[in-house]
Tab-separated table of C-alpha atoms and ligand atoms in Angstrom:
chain	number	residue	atom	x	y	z
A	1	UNK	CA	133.216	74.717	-77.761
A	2	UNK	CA	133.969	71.206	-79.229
A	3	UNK	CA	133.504	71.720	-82.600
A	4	UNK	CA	136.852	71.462	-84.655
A	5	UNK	CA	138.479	70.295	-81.268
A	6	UNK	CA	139.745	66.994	-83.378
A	7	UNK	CA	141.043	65.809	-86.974
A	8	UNK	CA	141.488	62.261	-87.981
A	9	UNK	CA	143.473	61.368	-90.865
A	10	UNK	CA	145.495	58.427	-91.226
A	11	UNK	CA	144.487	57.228	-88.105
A	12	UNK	CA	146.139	60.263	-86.748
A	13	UNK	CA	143.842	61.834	-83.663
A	14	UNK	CA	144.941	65.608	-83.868
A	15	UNK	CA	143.293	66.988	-80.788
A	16	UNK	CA	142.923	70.655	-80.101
A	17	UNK	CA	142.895	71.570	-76.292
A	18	UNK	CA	141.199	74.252	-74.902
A	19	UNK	CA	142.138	76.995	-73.303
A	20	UNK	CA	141.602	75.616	-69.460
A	21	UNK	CA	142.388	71.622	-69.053
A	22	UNK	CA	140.675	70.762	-66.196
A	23	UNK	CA	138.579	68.050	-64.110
A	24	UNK	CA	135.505	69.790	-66.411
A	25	UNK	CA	136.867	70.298	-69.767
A	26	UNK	CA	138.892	66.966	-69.558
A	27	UNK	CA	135.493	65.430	-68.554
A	28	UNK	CA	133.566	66.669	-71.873
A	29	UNK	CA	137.094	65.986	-74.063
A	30	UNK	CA	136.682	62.283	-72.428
A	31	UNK	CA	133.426	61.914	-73.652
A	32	UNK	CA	133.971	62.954	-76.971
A	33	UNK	CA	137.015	60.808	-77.652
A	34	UNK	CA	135.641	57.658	-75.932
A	35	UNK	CA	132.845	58.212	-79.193
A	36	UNK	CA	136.157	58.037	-81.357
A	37	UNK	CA	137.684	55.517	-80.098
A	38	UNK	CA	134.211	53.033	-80.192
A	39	UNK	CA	134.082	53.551	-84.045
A	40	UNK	CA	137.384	54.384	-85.735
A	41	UNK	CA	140.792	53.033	-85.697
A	42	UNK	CA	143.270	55.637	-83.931
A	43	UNK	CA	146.676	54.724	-83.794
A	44	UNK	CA	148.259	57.938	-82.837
A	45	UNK	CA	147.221	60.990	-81.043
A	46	UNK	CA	148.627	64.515	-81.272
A	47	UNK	CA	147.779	66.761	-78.489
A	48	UNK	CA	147.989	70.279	-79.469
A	49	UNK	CA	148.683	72.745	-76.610
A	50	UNK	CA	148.592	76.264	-78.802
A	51	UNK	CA	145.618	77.735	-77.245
A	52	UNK	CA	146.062	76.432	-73.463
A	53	UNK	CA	147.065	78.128	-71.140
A	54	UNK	CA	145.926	76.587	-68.052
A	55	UNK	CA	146.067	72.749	-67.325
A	56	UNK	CA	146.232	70.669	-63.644
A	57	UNK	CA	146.517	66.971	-62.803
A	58	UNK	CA	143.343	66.419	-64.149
A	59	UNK	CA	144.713	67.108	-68.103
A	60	UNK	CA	147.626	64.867	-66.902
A	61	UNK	CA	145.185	61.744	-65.973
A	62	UNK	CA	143.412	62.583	-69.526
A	63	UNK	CA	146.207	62.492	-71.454
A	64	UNK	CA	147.657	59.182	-69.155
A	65	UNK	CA	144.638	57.418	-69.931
A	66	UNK	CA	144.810	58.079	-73.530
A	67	UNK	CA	148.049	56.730	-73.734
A	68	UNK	CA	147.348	53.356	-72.661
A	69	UNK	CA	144.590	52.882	-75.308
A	70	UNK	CA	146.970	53.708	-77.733
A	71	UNK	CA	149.360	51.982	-76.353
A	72	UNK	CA	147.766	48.725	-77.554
A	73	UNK	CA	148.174	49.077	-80.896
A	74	UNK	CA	152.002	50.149	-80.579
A	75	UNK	CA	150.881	53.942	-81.380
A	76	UNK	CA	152.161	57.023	-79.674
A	77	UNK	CA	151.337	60.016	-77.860
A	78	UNK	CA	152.731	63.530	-79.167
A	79	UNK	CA	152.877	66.638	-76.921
A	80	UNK	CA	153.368	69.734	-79.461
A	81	UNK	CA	153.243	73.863	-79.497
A	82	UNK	CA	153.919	73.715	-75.411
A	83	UNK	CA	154.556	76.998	-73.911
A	84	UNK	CA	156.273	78.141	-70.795
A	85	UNK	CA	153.751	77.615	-67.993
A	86	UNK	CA	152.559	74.239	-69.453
A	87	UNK	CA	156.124	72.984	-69.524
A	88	UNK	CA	156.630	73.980	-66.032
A	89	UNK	CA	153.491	71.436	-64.924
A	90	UNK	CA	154.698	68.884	-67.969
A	91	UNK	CA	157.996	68.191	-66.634
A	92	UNK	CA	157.169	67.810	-62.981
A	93	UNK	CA	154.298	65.355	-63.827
A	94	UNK	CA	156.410	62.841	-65.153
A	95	UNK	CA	154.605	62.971	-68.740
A	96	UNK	CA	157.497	63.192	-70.152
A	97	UNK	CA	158.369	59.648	-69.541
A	98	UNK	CA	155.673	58.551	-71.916
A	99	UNK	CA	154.343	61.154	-74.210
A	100	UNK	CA	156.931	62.603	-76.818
A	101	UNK	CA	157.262	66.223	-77.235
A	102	UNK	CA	157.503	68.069	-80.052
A	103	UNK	CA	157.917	71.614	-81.334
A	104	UNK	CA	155.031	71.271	-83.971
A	105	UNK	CA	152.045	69.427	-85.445
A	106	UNK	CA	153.666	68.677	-88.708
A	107	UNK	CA	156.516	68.027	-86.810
A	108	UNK	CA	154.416	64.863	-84.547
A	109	UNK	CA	152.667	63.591	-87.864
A	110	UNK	CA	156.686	63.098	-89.337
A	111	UNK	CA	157.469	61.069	-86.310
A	112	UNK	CA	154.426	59.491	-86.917
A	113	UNK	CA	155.113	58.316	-90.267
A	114	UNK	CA	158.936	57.582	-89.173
A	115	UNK	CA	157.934	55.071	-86.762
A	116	UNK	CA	155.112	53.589	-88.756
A	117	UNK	CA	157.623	52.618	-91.631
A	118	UNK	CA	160.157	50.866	-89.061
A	119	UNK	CA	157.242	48.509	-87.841
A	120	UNK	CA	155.326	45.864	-89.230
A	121	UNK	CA	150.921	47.252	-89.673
B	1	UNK	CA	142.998	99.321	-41.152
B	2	UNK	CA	146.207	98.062	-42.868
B	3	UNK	CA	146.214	97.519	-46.685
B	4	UNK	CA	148.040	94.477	-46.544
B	5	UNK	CA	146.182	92.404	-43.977
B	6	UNK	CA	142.829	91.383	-46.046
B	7	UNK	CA	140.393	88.535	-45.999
B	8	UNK	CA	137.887	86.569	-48.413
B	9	UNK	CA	135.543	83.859	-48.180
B	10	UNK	CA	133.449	82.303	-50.812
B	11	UNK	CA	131.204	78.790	-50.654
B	12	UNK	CA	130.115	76.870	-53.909
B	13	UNK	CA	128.192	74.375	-54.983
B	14	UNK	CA	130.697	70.861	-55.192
B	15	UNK	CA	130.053	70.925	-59.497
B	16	UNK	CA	133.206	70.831	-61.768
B	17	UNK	CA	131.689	74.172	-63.610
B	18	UNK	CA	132.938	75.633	-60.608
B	19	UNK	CA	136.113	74.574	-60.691
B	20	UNK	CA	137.314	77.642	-62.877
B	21	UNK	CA	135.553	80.077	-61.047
B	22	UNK	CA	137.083	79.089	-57.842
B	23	UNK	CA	140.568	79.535	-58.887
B	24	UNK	CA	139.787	83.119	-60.794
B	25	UNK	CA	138.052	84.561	-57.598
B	26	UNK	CA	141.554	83.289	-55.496
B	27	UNK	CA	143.557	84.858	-58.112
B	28	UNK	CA	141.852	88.537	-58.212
B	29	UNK	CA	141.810	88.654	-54.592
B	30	UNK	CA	145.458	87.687	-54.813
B	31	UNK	CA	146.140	90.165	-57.449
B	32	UNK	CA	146.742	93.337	-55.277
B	33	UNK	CA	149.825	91.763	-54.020
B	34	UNK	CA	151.342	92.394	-57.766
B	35	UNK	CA	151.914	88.427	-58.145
B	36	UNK	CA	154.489	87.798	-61.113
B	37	UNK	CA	152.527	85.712	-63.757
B	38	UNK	CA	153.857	82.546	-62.662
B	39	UNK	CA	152.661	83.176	-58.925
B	40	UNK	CA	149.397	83.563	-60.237
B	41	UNK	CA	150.120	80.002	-62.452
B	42	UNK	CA	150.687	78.524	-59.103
B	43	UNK	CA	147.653	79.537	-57.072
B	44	UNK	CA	145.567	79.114	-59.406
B	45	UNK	CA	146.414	75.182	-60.223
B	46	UNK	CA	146.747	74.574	-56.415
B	47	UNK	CA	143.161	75.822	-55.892
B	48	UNK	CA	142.005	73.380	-58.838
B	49	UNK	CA	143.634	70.495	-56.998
B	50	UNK	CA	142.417	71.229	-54.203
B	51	UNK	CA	138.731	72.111	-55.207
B	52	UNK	CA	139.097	69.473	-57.795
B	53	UNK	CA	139.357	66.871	-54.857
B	54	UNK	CA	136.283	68.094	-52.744
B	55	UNK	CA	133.899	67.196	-55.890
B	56	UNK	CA	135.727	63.921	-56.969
B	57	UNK	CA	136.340	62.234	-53.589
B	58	UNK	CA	135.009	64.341	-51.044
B	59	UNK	CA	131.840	64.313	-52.213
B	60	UNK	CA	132.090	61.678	-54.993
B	61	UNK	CA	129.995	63.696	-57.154
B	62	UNK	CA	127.258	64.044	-55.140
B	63	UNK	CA	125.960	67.099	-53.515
B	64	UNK	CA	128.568	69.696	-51.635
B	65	UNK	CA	129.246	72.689	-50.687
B	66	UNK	CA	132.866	73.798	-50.715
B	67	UNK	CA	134.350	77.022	-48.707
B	68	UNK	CA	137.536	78.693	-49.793
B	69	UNK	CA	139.006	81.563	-47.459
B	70	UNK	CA	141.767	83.394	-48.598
B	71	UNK	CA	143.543	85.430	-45.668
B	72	UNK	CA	146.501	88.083	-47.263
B	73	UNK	CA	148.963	89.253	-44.350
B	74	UNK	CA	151.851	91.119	-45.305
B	75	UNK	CA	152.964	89.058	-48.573
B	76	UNK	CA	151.783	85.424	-47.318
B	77	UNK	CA	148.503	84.662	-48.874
B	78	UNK	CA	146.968	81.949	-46.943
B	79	UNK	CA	144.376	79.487	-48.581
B	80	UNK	CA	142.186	77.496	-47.003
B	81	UNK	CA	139.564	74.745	-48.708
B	82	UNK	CA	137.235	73.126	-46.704
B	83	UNK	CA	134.424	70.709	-47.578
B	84	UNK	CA	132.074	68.260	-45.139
B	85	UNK	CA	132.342	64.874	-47.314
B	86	UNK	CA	134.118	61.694	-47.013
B	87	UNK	CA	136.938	62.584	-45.438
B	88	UNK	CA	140.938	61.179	-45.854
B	89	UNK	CA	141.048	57.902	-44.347
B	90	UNK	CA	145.071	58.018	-44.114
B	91	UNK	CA	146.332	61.078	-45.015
B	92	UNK	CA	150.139	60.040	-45.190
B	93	UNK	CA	149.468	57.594	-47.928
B	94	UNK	CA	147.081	59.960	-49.802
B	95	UNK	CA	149.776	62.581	-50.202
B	96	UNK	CA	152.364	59.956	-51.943
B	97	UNK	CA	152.667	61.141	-54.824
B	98	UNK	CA	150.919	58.876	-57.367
B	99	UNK	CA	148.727	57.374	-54.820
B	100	UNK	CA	144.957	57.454	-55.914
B	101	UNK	CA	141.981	55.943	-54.449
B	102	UNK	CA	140.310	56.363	-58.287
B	103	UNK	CA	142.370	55.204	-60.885
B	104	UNK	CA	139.295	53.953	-62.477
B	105	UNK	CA	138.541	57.596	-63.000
B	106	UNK	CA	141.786	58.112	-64.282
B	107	UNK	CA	143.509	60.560	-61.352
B	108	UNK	CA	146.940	60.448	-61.439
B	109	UNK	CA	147.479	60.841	-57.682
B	110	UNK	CA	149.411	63.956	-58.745
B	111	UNK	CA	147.127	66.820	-57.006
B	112	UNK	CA	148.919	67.043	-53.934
B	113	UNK	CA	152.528	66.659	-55.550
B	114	UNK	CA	151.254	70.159	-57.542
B	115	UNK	CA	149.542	71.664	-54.619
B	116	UNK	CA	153.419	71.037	-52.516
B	117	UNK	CA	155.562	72.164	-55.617
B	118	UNK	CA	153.299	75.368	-56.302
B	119	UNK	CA	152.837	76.521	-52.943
B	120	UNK	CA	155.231	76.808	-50.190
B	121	UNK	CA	153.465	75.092	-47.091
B	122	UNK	CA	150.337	72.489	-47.304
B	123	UNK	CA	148.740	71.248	-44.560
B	124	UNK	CA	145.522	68.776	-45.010
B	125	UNK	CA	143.105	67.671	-41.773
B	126	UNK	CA	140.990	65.336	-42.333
B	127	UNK	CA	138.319	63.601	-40.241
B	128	UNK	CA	136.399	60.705	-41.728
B	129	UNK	CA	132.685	61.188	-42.549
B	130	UNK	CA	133.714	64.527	-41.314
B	131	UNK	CA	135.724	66.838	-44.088
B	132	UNK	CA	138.476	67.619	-45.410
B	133	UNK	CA	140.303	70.948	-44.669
B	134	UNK	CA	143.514	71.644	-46.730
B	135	UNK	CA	145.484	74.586	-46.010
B	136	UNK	CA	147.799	76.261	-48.123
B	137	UNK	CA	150.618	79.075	-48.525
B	138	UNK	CA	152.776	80.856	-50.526
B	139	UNK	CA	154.402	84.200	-49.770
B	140	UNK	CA	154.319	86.353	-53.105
B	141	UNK	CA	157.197	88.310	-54.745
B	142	UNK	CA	160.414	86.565	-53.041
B	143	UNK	CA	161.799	85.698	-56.086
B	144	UNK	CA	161.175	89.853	-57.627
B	145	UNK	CA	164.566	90.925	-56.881
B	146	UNK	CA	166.050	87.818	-59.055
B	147	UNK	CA	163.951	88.793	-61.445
B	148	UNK	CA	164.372	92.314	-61.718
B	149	UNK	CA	168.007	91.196	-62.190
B	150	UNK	CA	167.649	88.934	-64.789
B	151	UNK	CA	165.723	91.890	-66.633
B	152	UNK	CA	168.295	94.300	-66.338
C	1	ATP	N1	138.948	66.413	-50.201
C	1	ATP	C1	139.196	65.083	-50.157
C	1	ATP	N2	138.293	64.237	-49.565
C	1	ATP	C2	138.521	62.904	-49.514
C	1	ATP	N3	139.630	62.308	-50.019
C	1	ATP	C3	140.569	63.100	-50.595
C	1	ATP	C4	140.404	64.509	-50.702
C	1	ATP	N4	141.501	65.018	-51.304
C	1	ATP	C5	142.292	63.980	-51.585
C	1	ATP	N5	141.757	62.810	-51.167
C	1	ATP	C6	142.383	61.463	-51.264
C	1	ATP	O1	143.768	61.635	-51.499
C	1	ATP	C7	144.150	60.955	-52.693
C	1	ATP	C8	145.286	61.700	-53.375
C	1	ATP	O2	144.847	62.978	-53.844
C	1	ATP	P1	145.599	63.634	-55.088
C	1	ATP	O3	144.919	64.883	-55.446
C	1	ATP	O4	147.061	63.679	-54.811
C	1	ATP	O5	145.405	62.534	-56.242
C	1	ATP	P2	144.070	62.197	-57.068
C	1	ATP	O6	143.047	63.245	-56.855
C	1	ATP	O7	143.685	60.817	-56.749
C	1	ATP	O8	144.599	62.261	-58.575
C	1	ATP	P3	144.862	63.610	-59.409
C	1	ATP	O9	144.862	64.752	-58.466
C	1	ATP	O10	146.184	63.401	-60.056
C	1	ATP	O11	143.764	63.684	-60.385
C	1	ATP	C9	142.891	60.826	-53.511
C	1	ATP	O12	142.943	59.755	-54.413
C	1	ATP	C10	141.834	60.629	-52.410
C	1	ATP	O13	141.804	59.288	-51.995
C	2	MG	MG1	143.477	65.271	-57.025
């Protein structure tokens, strides 16, 4: 289940969410990014949403938590490919506030590169 | 007996492979009550929350058992989750939203906020060293008519 659940290029985390987001899946998706994190350089992470379809406060403490590592190295955090049901639980959990959301992948790794050539590396 | 008046009851072990499996047994006994798609969005991420919180704080990971009962009357489903653990030293403060006792596990405090926007009562007893018994309810297919004219 967690093969091909992330890319890295350009110290660009593009990470693939599963169908349920959970206090279990968020668990294993912990573990495997805290791995990540301990030997490469991520700047920016891109959650993709196409395949879920369920997700509770336990994706919203993931994706929280997340944040503030990237947060240290000025980097952001991209929502992208949200449907109906995961906007309803997006917008009430405040997310919104910190995460930036986007239609598309492509769309996040623009604003990516946008942002990267208005600050200094 | 009368087809709308119906009850379930199922106990688990307090693991977070459960967690899935609790919420898909609430929504398939729900289902009879033709639930619009979002209904069944709503029960199903208040059971997580509150199932979610018997493994992480009620039992802090440690062995559990946790009992859901789902009582349908009419077009109210009723749902109750109850497990034995630690118990909610101060209940008022606990449903704040963004109050957590484990931010170090990264909660949001954000579980009860969903389980009161989802559903459309919550109550939560708690007793310390005792359990934790959170009660919830939502009567299904109110908003129907809207949507039936919305469709047409
Ligand atoms: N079953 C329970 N047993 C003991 N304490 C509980 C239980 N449920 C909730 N609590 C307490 O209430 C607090 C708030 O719960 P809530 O679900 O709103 O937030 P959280 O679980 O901390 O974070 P999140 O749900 O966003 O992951 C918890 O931090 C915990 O201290
Ligand atoms: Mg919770």
């Amino acid at each position: 289940m967690m093969k091909d659940l992330f890319e890295l290029r350009d110290e660009i985390l593009i990470l693939h969410l599963p169908d349920e987001l959970d206090h279990h899946t968020a668990g294993e998706i912990r573990e495997s990014t805290d791995d990540l994190f301990a030997c490469k350089k991520i700047r920016d992470i891109i959650f993709d949403y196409s395949s879920t379809t369920f997700m509770d406060s336990s994706g919203i403490g993931l994706i929280m938590g997340r944040y503030r590592e990237v947060r240290y190295l000025k980097g952001n955090v991209y929502l992208v490919n949200i449907s109906g049901d995961m906007e309803r639980i997006l917008s009430i959990s405040g997310l919104y506030r910190v995460a930036i959301k986007l239609d598309t992948i492509d769309a996040a790794i623009k604003d990516v590169y946008n942002k990267r050539d208005k600050r200094p590396v | 007996m009368d087809n709308n008046n119906n009850y379930m009851s199922v106990e688990f072990d307090s693991i977070s492979n459960n967690e899935s499996f609790a919420r898909v047994v609430v929504a398939a006994f729900v289902a009879r009550l033709n639930p619009t798609l979002m209904e069944i969005a709503d029960i199903k991420t208040a059971v997580s929350e509150a199932v979610t919180n018997s493994i992480i704080h009620g039992y802090e990971n440690k062995e559990g058992r946790i009992k859901i009962e789902t009582h349908i009357v009419e077009d109210t489903v009723t749902i109750i989750v109850t497990d034995n653990g630690v118990g909610i030293e101060n209940i008022e403060r606990a449903m704040e939203p963004m109050y957590t006792s484990k931010p170090e596990l990264e909660r949001s405090g954000m579980g009860f906020a969903f389980m009161e926007a989802f559903m459309d009562e919550l109550f939560v007893e708690s007793e310390m060293s005792g359990g934790t018994v959170v009660t919830m309810r939502k009567v299904i297919g109110k908003n129907n008519e809207k949507w039936d004219e919305e469709l047409n």
